[in-house]
């Protein structure tokens, strides 16, 4: 049974990789299967892991304590009202609540997680002069020039021009480092897939054939 | 029965504008209340002590309710109502919100607010024009995250502009989605853009369609679509993750002109190398303000610029004080 599932997985893996040559019926089959299966699977996941346990079961178990869950349920149903022309505007209200809530939550998360720590970590001492001072100066110049690049209220002319150009150089250096790092991570994913093909498909198949 | 329904509906249609007129008074009252609340909160900043256990219980319960609503798991930890160590975040938030609200007010009054032009924006018209000349479609990918992501919200503004252009030129537009809520939002945005352009007859619901919720199944479908239908222009604007390079490469191989925009640092390099124009980070938000000229977005960008200028000053002051051995100023920005 393991060998059968390995064959199915290997076939689908190779079908997807066949796109590297060109678009072909095998790729289209794997693509359609992937899209259809994933959609059906996600519906099952949302129903059985979110809606039923977090809404229906909790409401049925203790409606007095969990009454507020009705608000979420009603907002969810309101999203579907967009298909009823007369009350379609109610769908927008539900979307507005959803967006407003998350924007508020994310704003504070960004303040705590990104802005404040980065501001503090840039306030580095330049004295006494040492190798660390040079590094601190580099961090300071990098942060300030990138901030100037992303300043939209003034045209990049005069003194802002060279500073913003320095900022874009810092950004590009950062992109280069990030590019290399991510490509290495992708190669490790490829290695993982090739290892699967060799260890879980080719070797067991050869072992089964050769006894 | 039918006439009864119509009667109820007619009453509702009269009631809503009446309520709306009354709401302006309510709105003024709410603003006054929010000012009072803000004042009270600031007074708390000065005088709050950690012995507000009653309020702490109420605030923790509210937080649990909201978090559970959003479908997240959380563990309830007893907390104080006011944490002095978070005063830095409160002050920055107050300044941030105040700056944005002030600029939104100015924008609404029609004050001329300048935002410099962003290089990649010229490419939007150019790219739609190219698709029109070639008689092929424009493909708009709004990223893979939901509408709770700020990048997706910005992407919706740019989608509105692109849809207006395609409506004006009579160019075919397709917006495949991964997230159901983005599907609903994008459909509203495109529909409104077509109506604004005076071409509601060109709008079809299928233009904004749903693919699947799985990241890589969605990617495979987009890759196939780009290869088979060969859209002349691809917009990849929003929040992207590991699929960014796969999509950008497929579009590049299909010979499309590509305009990308994201604030995901790890994905930006891929867009820079594989797309013709890239909106980098915050340019994405500024682009939506520049294109839409909406007072809300414009005021928000101007407010953020003011905060950035303030942060530059704070950082320089902090660096000078740290160099002089006065570390207390930098410590104020420490998180607990």
Short mmCIF file of C-alpha atoms in Angstrom, two decimals:
data_model
loop_
_atom_site.label_atom_id
_atom_site.label_comp_id
_atom_site.label_asym_id
_atom_site.label_seq_id
_atom_site.Cartn_x
_atom_site.Cartn_y
_atom_site.Cartn_z
CA UNK A 1 0.00 0.00 0.00
CA UNK A 2 2.89 2.35 0.84
CA UNK A 3 4.41 1.64 -2.54
CA UNK A 4 1.11 2.46 -4.30
CA UNK A 5 0.83 5.83 -2.52
CA UNK A 6 4.52 6.50 -3.29
CA UNK A 7 3.83 5.81 -6.98
CA UNK A 8 0.84 8.20 -6.96
CA UNK A 9 2.89 10.92 -5.22
CA UNK A 10 5.87 10.38 -7.54
CA UNK A 11 3.64 10.48 -10.62
CA UNK A 12 2.03 13.75 -9.51
CA UNK A 13 5.44 15.23 -8.58
CA UNK A 14 6.85 14.42 -12.03
CA UNK A 15 3.65 15.66 -13.70
CA UNK A 16 4.07 19.05 -11.99
CA UNK A 17 7.81 19.16 -12.82
CA UNK A 18 6.99 18.41 -16.48
CA UNK A 19 5.91 22.08 -16.72
CA UNK A 20 9.62 22.93 -16.72
CA UNK A 21 9.71 21.53 -20.27
CA UNK A 22 6.40 23.06 -21.42
CA UNK A 23 2.68 23.07 -20.68
CA UNK A 24 1.30 19.58 -21.35
CA UNK A 25 -1.73 17.35 -20.57
CA UNK A 26 0.02 15.68 -17.62
CA UNK A 27 0.62 19.04 -15.96
CA UNK A 28 -2.96 20.11 -16.66
CA UNK A 29 -4.26 16.91 -15.08
CA UNK A 30 -2.11 17.36 -11.96
CA UNK A 31 -3.04 21.05 -11.74
CA UNK A 32 -6.79 20.37 -11.98
CA UNK A 33 -6.55 17.52 -9.47
CA UNK A 34 -4.56 19.70 -7.06
CA UNK A 35 -7.00 22.63 -7.31
CA UNK A 36 -10.12 20.47 -6.94
CA UNK A 37 -8.78 18.34 -4.09
CA UNK A 38 -7.43 21.31 -2.16
CA UNK A 39 -10.70 23.22 -2.43
CA UNK A 40 -12.77 20.28 -1.21
CA UNK A 41 -10.26 19.58 1.56
CA UNK A 42 -10.28 23.21 2.74
CA UNK A 43 -14.08 23.26 2.90
CA UNK A 44 -13.96 20.15 5.10
CA UNK A 45 -11.25 21.70 7.29
CA UNK A 46 -13.15 24.96 7.80
CA UNK A 47 -16.39 23.13 8.54
CA UNK A 48 -14.99 20.54 10.95
CA UNK A 49 -12.19 22.50 12.61
CA UNK A 50 -13.65 26.01 12.76
CA UNK A 51 -17.38 26.37 12.25
CA UNK A 52 -18.64 23.25 14.05
CA UNK A 53 -16.28 23.22 17.10
CA UNK A 54 -15.92 27.00 17.51
CA UNK A 55 -19.51 28.03 16.81
CA UNK A 56 -22.14 25.28 16.84
CA UNK A 57 -20.70 23.05 19.57
CA UNK A 58 -19.86 25.93 21.89
CA UNK A 59 -23.28 27.49 21.44
CA UNK A 60 -25.00 24.16 22.03
CA UNK A 61 -22.87 23.42 25.12
CA UNK A 62 -23.28 26.75 26.92
CA UNK A 63 -25.31 29.40 25.05
CA UNK A 64 -25.42 31.70 28.08
CA UNK A 65 -21.66 32.00 28.34
CA UNK A 66 -20.91 31.84 24.61
CA UNK A 67 -23.67 34.16 23.37
CA UNK A 68 -21.15 36.51 21.76
CA UNK A 69 -20.29 33.84 19.18
CA UNK A 70 -23.68 34.60 17.59
CA UNK A 71 -22.24 37.97 16.52
CA UNK A 72 -19.50 36.26 14.51
CA UNK A 73 -22.01 33.78 13.06
CA UNK A 74 -24.41 36.55 12.02
CA UNK A 75 -21.55 38.55 10.46
CA UNK A 76 -20.56 35.43 8.51
CA UNK A 77 -24.11 34.94 7.24
CA UNK A 78 -24.28 38.64 6.32
CA UNK A 79 -21.47 38.06 3.83
CA UNK A 80 -23.80 35.83 1.83
CA UNK A 81 -26.50 38.52 1.70
CA UNK A 82 -24.63 40.11 -1.19
CA UNK A 83 -26.47 37.61 -3.38
CA UNK A 84 -29.83 39.08 -2.26
CA UNK A 85 -30.01 42.34 -4.19
CA UNK A 86 -32.23 44.25 -1.76
CA UNK A 87 -30.03 43.66 1.26
CA UNK A 88 -26.70 43.21 -0.49
CA UNK A 89 -25.29 46.25 1.35
CA UNK A 90 -25.29 44.21 4.57
CA UNK A 91 -22.47 42.12 3.11
CA UNK A 92 -20.32 45.26 3.04
CA UNK A 93 -21.03 45.91 6.72
CA UNK A 94 -19.70 42.48 7.63
CA UNK A 95 -16.59 43.07 5.52
CA UNK A 96 -16.11 46.48 7.15
CA UNK A 97 -16.24 44.95 10.65
CA UNK A 98 -13.76 42.25 9.65
CA UNK A 99 -11.31 44.70 8.06
CA UNK A 100 -11.63 47.31 10.80
CA UNK A 101 -11.03 44.79 13.56
CA UNK A 102 -7.90 43.34 11.98
CA UNK A 103 -6.48 46.72 10.97
CA UNK A 104 -6.77 47.84 14.60
CA UNK A 105 -5.17 44.66 15.92
CA UNK A 106 -2.36 44.74 13.36
CA UNK A 107 -1.57 48.39 14.02
CA UNK A 108 -0.73 47.69 17.65
CA UNK A 109 1.15 44.51 16.76
CA UNK A 110 3.31 46.45 14.31
CA UNK A 111 3.98 49.17 16.86
CA UNK A 112 5.06 46.64 19.48
CA UNK A 113 6.78 44.18 17.19
CA UNK A 114 8.42 46.36 14.53
CA UNK A 115 8.47 50.12 15.10
CA UNK A 116 9.50 50.43 18.75
CA UNK A 117 12.22 47.74 18.74
CA UNK A 118 13.69 49.08 15.49
CA UNK A 119 13.74 52.66 16.76
CA UNK A 120 15.51 51.55 19.93
CA UNK A 121 18.01 49.35 18.09
CA UNK A 122 18.97 52.27 15.83
CA UNK A 123 19.78 54.61 18.74
CA UNK A 124 23.30 53.22 18.94
CA UNK A 125 26.23 55.12 20.51
CA UNK A 126 28.94 56.38 18.20
CA UNK A 127 31.32 57.14 21.08
CA UNK A 128 33.88 56.02 22.12
CA UNK A 129 35.29 55.57 18.63
CA UNK A 130 35.90 51.94 17.74
CA UNK A 131 35.05 49.38 15.06
CA UNK A 132 31.60 49.07 16.63
CA UNK A 133 31.08 52.83 16.12
CA UNK A 134 31.59 52.38 12.37
CA UNK A 135 29.06 49.58 12.33
CA UNK A 136 26.61 51.67 14.37
CA UNK A 137 27.09 54.59 12.00
CA UNK A 138 26.37 52.30 9.04
CA UNK A 139 23.12 51.13 10.67
CA UNK A 140 22.11 54.72 11.41
CA UNK A 141 22.86 56.00 7.90
CA UNK A 142 21.08 52.99 6.36
CA UNK A 143 17.91 53.42 8.41
CA UNK A 144 17.72 57.19 7.93
CA UNK A 145 18.38 57.09 4.18
CA UNK A 146 15.79 54.35 3.63
CA UNK A 147 13.27 56.35 5.68
CA UNK A 148 14.01 59.35 3.44
CA UNK A 149 13.48 57.19 0.32
CA UNK A 150 10.03 56.26 1.62
CA UNK A 151 9.15 59.88 2.41
CA UNK A 152 6.48 60.84 -0.12
CA UNK A 153 5.60 64.39 0.89
CA UNK A 154 8.55 66.04 -0.88
CA UNK A 155 9.96 65.43 -4.37
CA UNK A 156 13.36 63.76 -4.36
CA UNK A 157 15.28 66.86 -5.37
CA UNK A 158 18.05 68.88 -3.72
CA UNK A 159 19.56 67.24 -0.64
CA UNK A 160 16.85 64.54 -0.62
CA UNK A 161 18.02 63.22 -3.99
CA UNK A 162 21.45 61.82 -2.96
CA UNK A 163 20.10 60.66 0.40
CA UNK A 164 17.20 58.74 -1.18
CA UNK A 165 19.57 57.25 -3.78
CA UNK A 166 21.76 56.04 -0.94
CA UNK A 167 18.59 54.59 0.59
CA UNK A 168 17.76 52.60 -2.54
CA UNK A 169 21.34 51.24 -2.55
CA UNK A 170 20.85 49.99 1.00
CA UNK A 171 17.52 48.44 -0.05
CA UNK A 172 19.13 46.66 -3.02
CA UNK A 173 21.93 45.25 -0.86
CA UNK A 174 19.24 43.95 1.50
CA UNK A 175 17.36 42.42 -1.44
CA UNK A 176 20.50 40.70 -2.66
CA UNK A 177 21.10 39.10 0.73
CA UNK A 178 17.44 38.11 1.01
CA UNK A 179 17.46 36.67 -2.52
CA UNK A 180 20.43 34.44 -1.82
CA UNK A 181 19.02 33.30 1.50
CA UNK A 182 15.61 32.42 0.00
CA UNK A 183 17.12 30.64 -3.03
CA UNK A 184 19.13 28.45 -0.67
CA UNK A 185 15.92 27.61 1.21
CA UNK A 186 14.20 26.71 -2.09
CA UNK A 187 17.10 24.46 -3.08
CA UNK A 188 16.70 22.61 0.20
CA UNK A 189 13.02 22.07 -0.72
CA UNK A 190 14.09 20.66 -4.10
CA UNK A 191 16.60 18.39 -2.39
CA UNK A 192 13.81 17.18 -0.08
CA UNK A 193 11.60 16.32 -3.03
CA UNK A 194 14.42 14.53 -4.88
CA UNK A 195 15.21 12.60 -1.72
CA UNK A 196 11.57 11.49 -1.61
CA UNK A 197 11.73 10.32 -5.22
CA UNK A 198 14.91 8.31 -4.63
CA UNK A 199 14.30 6.98 -1.11
CA UNK A 200 10.52 6.46 -1.10
CA UNK A 201 9.86 5.62 -4.73
CA UNK A 202 12.87 4.36 -6.76
CA UNK A 203 14.56 2.28 -4.04
CA UNK A 204 11.41 0.51 -2.73
CA UNK A 205 10.30 -0.12 -6.33
CA UNK A 206 13.67 -1.65 -7.24
CA UNK A 207 13.63 -3.66 -4.03
CA UNK A 208 10.14 -4.99 -4.86
CA UNK A 209 11.20 -5.91 -8.41
CA UNK A 210 14.55 -7.46 -7.51
CA UNK A 211 13.19 -9.13 -4.41
CA UNK B 1 -48.59 39.46 0.29
CA UNK B 2 -46.46 41.07 -2.41
CA UNK B 3 -47.90 44.55 -1.72
CA UNK B 4 -47.21 44.06 2.00
CA UNK B 5 -43.55 43.32 1.22
CA UNK B 6 -43.29 46.39 -0.99
CA UNK B 7 -44.88 48.50 1.77
CA UNK B 8 -42.37 47.29 4.32
CA UNK B 9 -39.53 47.95 1.93
CA UNK B 10 -40.78 51.46 1.10
CA UNK B 11 -40.95 52.26 4.80
CA UNK B 12 -37.42 51.02 5.22
CA UNK B 13 -36.25 53.18 2.32
CA UNK B 14 -37.72 56.26 3.99
CA UNK B 15 -36.35 55.25 7.38
CA UNK B 16 -32.72 54.79 6.26
CA UNK B 17 -32.18 58.40 5.00
CA UNK B 18 -33.95 59.69 8.13
CA UNK B 19 -31.61 57.61 10.27
CA UNK B 20 -28.68 58.83 8.22
CA UNK B 21 -29.60 62.47 8.92
CA UNK B 22 -29.89 61.72 12.60
CA UNK B 23 -26.59 59.88 12.43
CA UNK B 24 -24.72 63.10 11.69
CA UNK B 25 -25.80 64.36 15.11
CA UNK B 26 -24.87 61.01 16.64
CA UNK B 27 -21.55 61.23 14.82
CA UNK B 28 -20.79 64.62 16.37
CA UNK B 29 -21.73 63.27 19.78
CA UNK B 30 -19.52 60.24 19.25
CA UNK B 31 -16.58 62.47 18.32
CA UNK B 32 -17.08 64.53 21.45
CA UNK B 33 -17.26 61.34 23.48
CA UNK B 34 -14.08 60.01 21.88
CA UNK B 35 -12.25 63.25 22.74
CA UNK B 36 -13.42 62.93 26.35
CA UNK B 37 -12.39 59.27 26.40
CA UNK B 38 -8.99 60.15 24.93
CA UNK B 39 -8.51 62.81 27.59
CA UNK B 40 -9.44 60.38 30.32
CA UNK B 41 -7.02 57.85 28.90
CA UNK B 42 -4.19 60.39 28.88
CA UNK B 43 -4.97 61.28 32.49
CA UNK B 44 -4.73 57.58 33.26
CA UNK B 45 -1.27 57.59 31.68
CA UNK B 46 -0.15 59.97 34.38
CA UNK B 47 -2.04 58.67 37.36
CA UNK B 48 -2.81 54.97 36.74
CA UNK B 49 -1.72 52.51 39.37
CA UNK B 50 -1.59 48.75 39.01
CA UNK B 51 -4.44 48.17 41.49
CA UNK B 52 -7.33 48.27 38.99
CA UNK B 53 -8.19 44.62 39.26
CA UNK B 54 -11.92 45.03 38.58
CA UNK B 55 -11.31 46.75 35.28
CA UNK B 56 -8.62 44.23 34.46
CA UNK B 57 -11.13 41.39 34.58
CA UNK B 58 -13.52 43.22 32.26
CA UNK B 59 -10.81 44.10 29.75
CA UNK B 60 -9.47 40.53 29.70
CA UNK B 61 -12.97 39.16 29.05
CA UNK B 62 -13.48 41.60 26.17
CA UNK B 63 -10.16 40.65 24.65
CA UNK B 64 -10.97 36.94 24.86
CA UNK B 65 -14.35 37.54 23.22
CA UNK B 66 -12.82 39.45 20.32
CA UNK B 67 -9.99 37.02 19.78
CA UNK B 68 -12.33 34.05 19.85
CA UNK B 69 -14.54 35.84 17.33
CA UNK B 70 -11.64 36.06 14.97
CA UNK B 71 -11.10 32.32 15.22
CA UNK B 72 -7.74 32.53 16.97
CA UNK B 73 -6.76 30.54 20.00
CA UNK B 74 -5.62 32.42 23.06
CA UNK B 75 -4.80 31.83 26.66
CA UNK B 76 -6.35 34.20 29.14
CA UNK B 77 -3.74 35.78 31.36
CA UNK B 78 -4.78 38.07 34.17
CA UNK B 79 -3.59 41.58 33.37
CA UNK B 80 -3.66 45.10 34.67
CA UNK B 81 -5.89 47.63 32.94
CA UNK B 82 -3.01 49.99 32.36
CA UNK B 83 0.61 48.99 31.88
CA UNK B 84 3.05 51.83 32.41
CA UNK B 85 5.71 49.96 30.43
CA UNK B 86 3.55 50.31 27.35
CA UNK B 87 3.26 54.06 27.62
CA UNK B 88 5.71 54.39 24.71
CA UNK B 89 3.31 52.51 22.41
CA UNK B 90 0.35 54.58 23.62
CA UNK B 91 2.15 57.87 22.98
CA UNK B 92 3.35 56.79 19.55
CA UNK B 93 -0.12 55.50 18.68
CA UNK B 94 -1.74 58.75 19.85
CA UNK B 95 0.68 60.81 17.76
CA UNK B 96 0.29 58.45 14.79
CA UNK B 97 -3.52 58.45 14.93
CA UNK B 98 -3.66 62.20 15.59
CA UNK B 99 -1.42 62.98 12.60
CA UNK B 100 -3.47 60.76 10.29
CA UNK B 101 -6.82 62.14 11.49
CA UNK B 102 -5.56 65.71 11.14
CA UNK B 103 -4.40 65.12 7.58
CA UNK B 104 -7.60 63.28 6.67
CA UNK B 105 -9.51 66.32 7.94
CA UNK B 106 -7.34 68.59 5.77
CA UNK B 107 -7.79 66.34 2.73
CA UNK B 108 -11.57 66.32 3.21
CA UNK B 109 -11.58 70.12 3.32
CA UNK B 110 -9.85 70.10 -0.06
CA UNK B 111 -6.41 71.27 1.09
CA UNK B 112 -3.78 70.56 -1.61
CA UNK B 113 -1.76 67.62 -0.25
CA UNK B 114 1.32 66.76 -2.26
CA UNK B 115 2.49 63.20 -2.80
CA UNK B 116 5.46 62.68 -5.09
CA UNK B 117 4.93 60.54 -8.16
CA UNK B 118 6.07 56.95 -7.86
CA UNK B 119 8.09 55.55 -10.77
CA UNK B 120 6.11 52.34 -11.21
CA UNK B 121 2.77 54.13 -11.51
CA UNK B 122 3.27 55.33 -15.08
CA UNK B 123 3.56 51.66 -15.91
CA UNK B 124 -0.04 50.97 -14.87
CA UNK B 125 -1.55 52.98 -17.75
CA UNK B 126 1.16 51.77 -20.09
CA UNK B 127 0.48 48.14 -19.20
CA UNK B 128 -3.29 48.40 -19.64
CA UNK B 129 -2.75 50.24 -22.94
CA UNK B 130 -0.49 47.45 -24.15
CA UNK B 131 -3.14 44.82 -23.39
CA UNK B 132 -5.70 46.91 -25.28
CA UNK B 133 -3.45 47.19 -28.34
CA UNK B 134 -2.73 43.46 -28.31
CA UNK B 135 -6.39 42.54 -27.78
CA UNK B 136 -5.48 40.34 -24.83
CA UNK B 137 -6.57 40.30 -21.21
CA UNK B 138 -5.20 41.97 -18.12
CA UNK B 139 -4.61 39.56 -15.24
CA UNK B 140 -4.73 40.99 -11.71
CA UNK B 141 -3.49 38.82 -8.82
CA UNK B 142 -4.39 40.45 -5.46
CA UNK B 143 -1.99 38.32 -3.41
CA UNK B 144 -2.81 35.34 -1.25
CA UNK B 145 -3.81 36.93 2.05
CA UNK B 146 -7.23 37.99 3.23
CA UNK B 147 -8.68 41.49 3.56
CA UNK B 148 -7.34 41.74 7.12
CA UNK B 149 -3.91 42.28 5.53
CA UNK B 150 -3.11 45.95 4.84
CA UNK B 151 -1.37 45.05 1.59
CA UNK B 152 -4.55 43.43 0.30
CA UNK B 153 -6.50 46.56 1.22
CA UNK B 154 -4.01 48.70 -0.75
CA UNK B 155 -4.20 46.22 -3.60
CA UNK B 156 -7.97 46.69 -3.74
CA UNK B 157 -7.49 50.45 -4.28
CA UNK B 158 -5.09 49.82 -7.16
CA UNK B 159 -7.45 47.18 -8.55
CA UNK B 160 -10.17 49.84 -8.62
CA UNK B 161 -7.95 52.09 -10.73
CA UNK B 162 -6.90 49.26 -13.08
CA UNK B 163 -10.54 48.19 -13.51
CA UNK B 164 -11.51 51.77 -14.37
CA UNK B 165 -8.83 51.79 -17.07
CA UNK B 166 -9.87 48.42 -18.51
CA UNK B 167 -13.51 49.54 -18.47
CA UNK B 168 -12.62 52.76 -20.31
CA UNK B 169 -10.55 50.94 -22.94
CA UNK B 170 -12.89 47.93 -23.20
CA UNK B 171 -10.07 45.57 -22.24
CA UNK B 172 -10.77 42.18 -20.75
CA UNK B 173 -9.88 41.87 -17.05
CA UNK B 174 -9.56 38.74 -14.93
CA UNK B 175 -9.05 38.63 -11.17
CA UNK B 176 -8.56 35.07 -9.82
CA UNK B 177 -8.71 34.85 -6.01
CA UNK B 178 -7.44 32.59 -3.26
CA UNK B 179 -9.36 34.09 -0.37
CA UNK B 180 -13.20 34.13 -0.34
CA UNK B 181 -13.37 37.50 1.43
CA UNK B 182 -11.00 39.05 -1.10
CA UNK B 183 -13.24 37.61 -3.82
CA UNK B 184 -16.26 39.42 -2.35
CA UNK B 185 -14.31 42.68 -1.93
CA UNK B 186 -12.66 42.53 -5.35
CA UNK B 187 -15.99 41.90 -7.05
CA UNK B 188 -17.49 44.96 -5.38
CA UNK B 189 -14.44 47.06 -6.28
CA UNK B 190 -14.43 46.01 -9.95
CA UNK B 191 -18.20 46.41 -10.27
CA UNK B 192 -18.01 49.92 -8.80
CA UNK B 193 -15.08 50.81 -11.09
CA UNK B 194 -17.02 49.73 -14.18
CA UNK B 195 -20.03 51.77 -13.06
CA UNK B 196 -17.78 54.77 -12.37
CA UNK B 197 -16.29 54.46 -15.85
CA UNK B 198 -19.81 54.49 -17.30
CA UNK B 199 -19.50 50.92 -18.63
CA UNK B 200 -21.59 48.77 -16.24
CA UNK B 201 -22.63 46.61 -19.20
CA UNK B 202 -19.00 45.44 -19.58
CA UNK B 203 -18.90 44.07 -16.04
CA UNK B 204 -19.37 40.32 -15.62
CA UNK B 205 -19.22 38.53 -12.28
CA UNK B 206 -16.94 35.87 -13.77
CA UNK B 207 -14.21 38.46 -14.27
CA UNK B 208 -13.54 38.15 -10.55
CA UNK B 209 -13.47 34.43 -9.86
CA UNK B 210 -12.44 31.97 -7.18
CA UNK B 211 -9.75 29.31 -7.58
CA UNK B 212 -8.93 27.57 -4.30
CA UNK B 213 -7.74 28.26 -0.77
CA UNK B 214 -4.54 26.23 -1.01
CA UNK B 215 -1.46 28.35 -1.64
CA UNK B 216 0.31 26.11 -4.15
CA UNK B 217 -2.81 24.80 -5.87
CA UNK B 218 -3.69 28.46 -6.47
CA UNK B 219 -0.15 29.04 -7.75
CA UNK B 220 -0.36 26.06 -10.12
CA UNK B 221 -3.67 27.33 -11.49
CA UNK B 222 -2.29 30.87 -12.04
CA UNK B 223 0.83 29.46 -13.67
CA UNK B 224 -1.31 27.41 -16.06
CA UNK B 225 -3.56 30.40 -16.78
CA UNK B 226 -0.59 32.64 -17.60
CA UNK B 227 0.89 30.02 -19.92
CA UNK B 228 -2.31 29.06 -21.76
CA UNK B 229 -4.19 32.33 -22.05
CA UNK B 230 -1.09 34.52 -22.33
CA UNK B 231 -2.43 37.74 -20.81
CA UNK B 232 -0.63 40.81 -22.15
CA UNK B 233 -0.31 42.32 -18.67
CA UNK B 234 0.00 40.81 -15.22
CA UNK B 235 -0.47 42.79 -12.03
CA UNK B 236 0.91 41.00 -8.96
CA UNK B 237 -0.04 43.41 -6.20
CA UNK B 238 -0.66 42.48 -2.59
CA UNK B 239 0.78 40.09 -0.05
CA UNK B 240 2.81 37.24 -1.58
CA UNK B 241 4.92 34.50 -0.12
CA UNK B 242 6.70 31.47 -1.61
CA UNK B 243 4.58 31.57 -4.78
CA UNK B 244 5.89 34.99 -5.85
CA UNK B 245 8.78 33.79 -8.01
CA UNK B 246 6.77 30.94 -9.58
CA UNK B 247 4.05 33.35 -10.72
CA UNK B 248 6.45 36.10 -11.80
CA UNK B 249 8.58 33.64 -13.76
CA UNK B 250 5.55 32.08 -15.48
CA UNK B 251 4.35 35.55 -16.52
CA UNK B 252 7.82 36.50 -17.69
CA UNK B 253 8.13 33.31 -19.75
CA UNK B 254 4.72 34.01 -21.31
CA UNK B 255 5.99 37.42 -22.46
CA UNK B 256 3.63 39.56 -20.37
CA UNK B 257 4.49 43.02 -19.10
CA UNK B 258 4.41 42.70 -15.32
CA UNK B 259 3.78 45.25 -12.60
CA UNK B 260 4.32 43.92 -9.08
CA UNK B 261 3.98 45.40 -5.63
CA UNK B 262 4.35 43.96 -2.17
CA UNK B 263 5.67 44.81 1.27
CA UNK B 264 6.95 41.28 1.93
CA UNK B 265 10.69 41.82 2.24
CA UNK B 266 11.64 38.24 1.34
CA UNK B 267 9.58 38.28 -1.87
CA UNK B 268 10.54 41.72 -3.19
CA UNK B 269 13.87 40.56 -4.68
CA UNK B 270 12.03 38.02 -6.83
CA UNK B 271 9.65 40.65 -8.15
CA UNK B 272 12.52 43.04 -8.80
CA UNK B 273 14.32 40.47 -10.97
CA UNK B 274 11.30 38.95 -12.77
CA UNK B 275 8.92 41.92 -13.25
CA UNK B 276 9.16 45.07 -15.33
CA UNK B 277 8.09 47.45 -12.54
CA UNK B 278 7.95 46.85 -8.81
CA UNK B 279 6.29 48.91 -6.11
CA UNK B 280 8.61 48.43 -3.14
CA UNK B 281 7.14 48.22 0.33
CA UNK B 282 5.40 51.39 1.32
CA UNK B 283 5.23 52.58 -2.30
CA UNK B 284 2.35 50.13 -2.56
CA UNK B 285 0.30 52.13 -0.04
CA UNK B 286 1.40 55.48 -1.47
CA UNK B 287 0.46 54.26 -4.94
CA UNK B 288 -3.09 53.52 -3.86
CA UNK B 289 -3.31 57.04 -2.36
CA UNK B 290 -1.78 58.66 -5.43
CA UNK B 291 -4.10 56.87 -7.83
CA UNK B 292 -7.34 57.11 -5.90
CA UNK B 293 -6.81 60.62 -4.36
CA UNK B 294 -9.21 59.43 -1.67
CA UNK B 295 -8.98 61.82 1.32
CA UNK B 296 -8.84 58.89 3.72
CA UNK B 297 -5.85 57.23 2.04
CA UNK B 298 -4.14 60.50 1.15
CA UNK B 299 -4.44 61.76 4.73
CA UNK B 300 -3.13 58.44 5.97
CA UNK B 301 0.00 58.63 3.80
CA UNK B 302 0.66 62.25 4.81
CA UNK B 303 0.18 61.34 8.47
CA UNK B 304 2.63 58.45 8.10
CA UNK B 305 5.15 60.81 6.51
CA UNK B 306 4.87 63.10 9.51
CA UNK B 307 5.47 60.12 11.81
CA UNK B 308 8.50 59.11 9.72
CA UNK B 309 9.93 62.64 10.01
CA UNK B 310 9.35 62.52 13.77
CA UNK B 311 11.05 59.11 13.99
CA UNK B 312 14.08 60.42 12.09
CA UNK B 313 14.40 63.26 14.62
CA UNK B 314 13.90 60.86 17.56
CA UNK B 315 16.52 58.44 16.23
CA UNK B 316 19.10 61.20 15.74
CA UNK B 317 18.40 62.61 19.23
CA UNK B 318 18.58 59.11 20.70
CA UNK B 319 21.87 58.41 18.94
CA UNK B 320 23.40 61.68 20.21
CA UNK B 321 22.22 61.05 23.78
CA UNK B 322 23.43 57.42 23.69
CA UNK B 323 26.81 58.62 22.46
CA UNK B 324 26.95 61.00 25.44
CA UNK B 325 26.22 58.10 27.76
CA UNK B 326 22.58 59.04 28.45
CA UNK B 327 20.81 55.75 27.70
CA UNK B 328 17.48 56.52 29.39
CA UNK B 329 16.03 58.09 26.26
CA UNK B 330 16.67 54.94 24.17
CA UNK B 331 15.40 52.77 27.04
CA UNK B 332 12.02 54.50 26.78
CA UNK B 333 11.49 52.62 23.48
CA UNK B 334 12.18 49.24 25.05
CA UNK B 335 9.44 46.61 24.98
CA UNK B 336 8.77 44.57 28.07
#
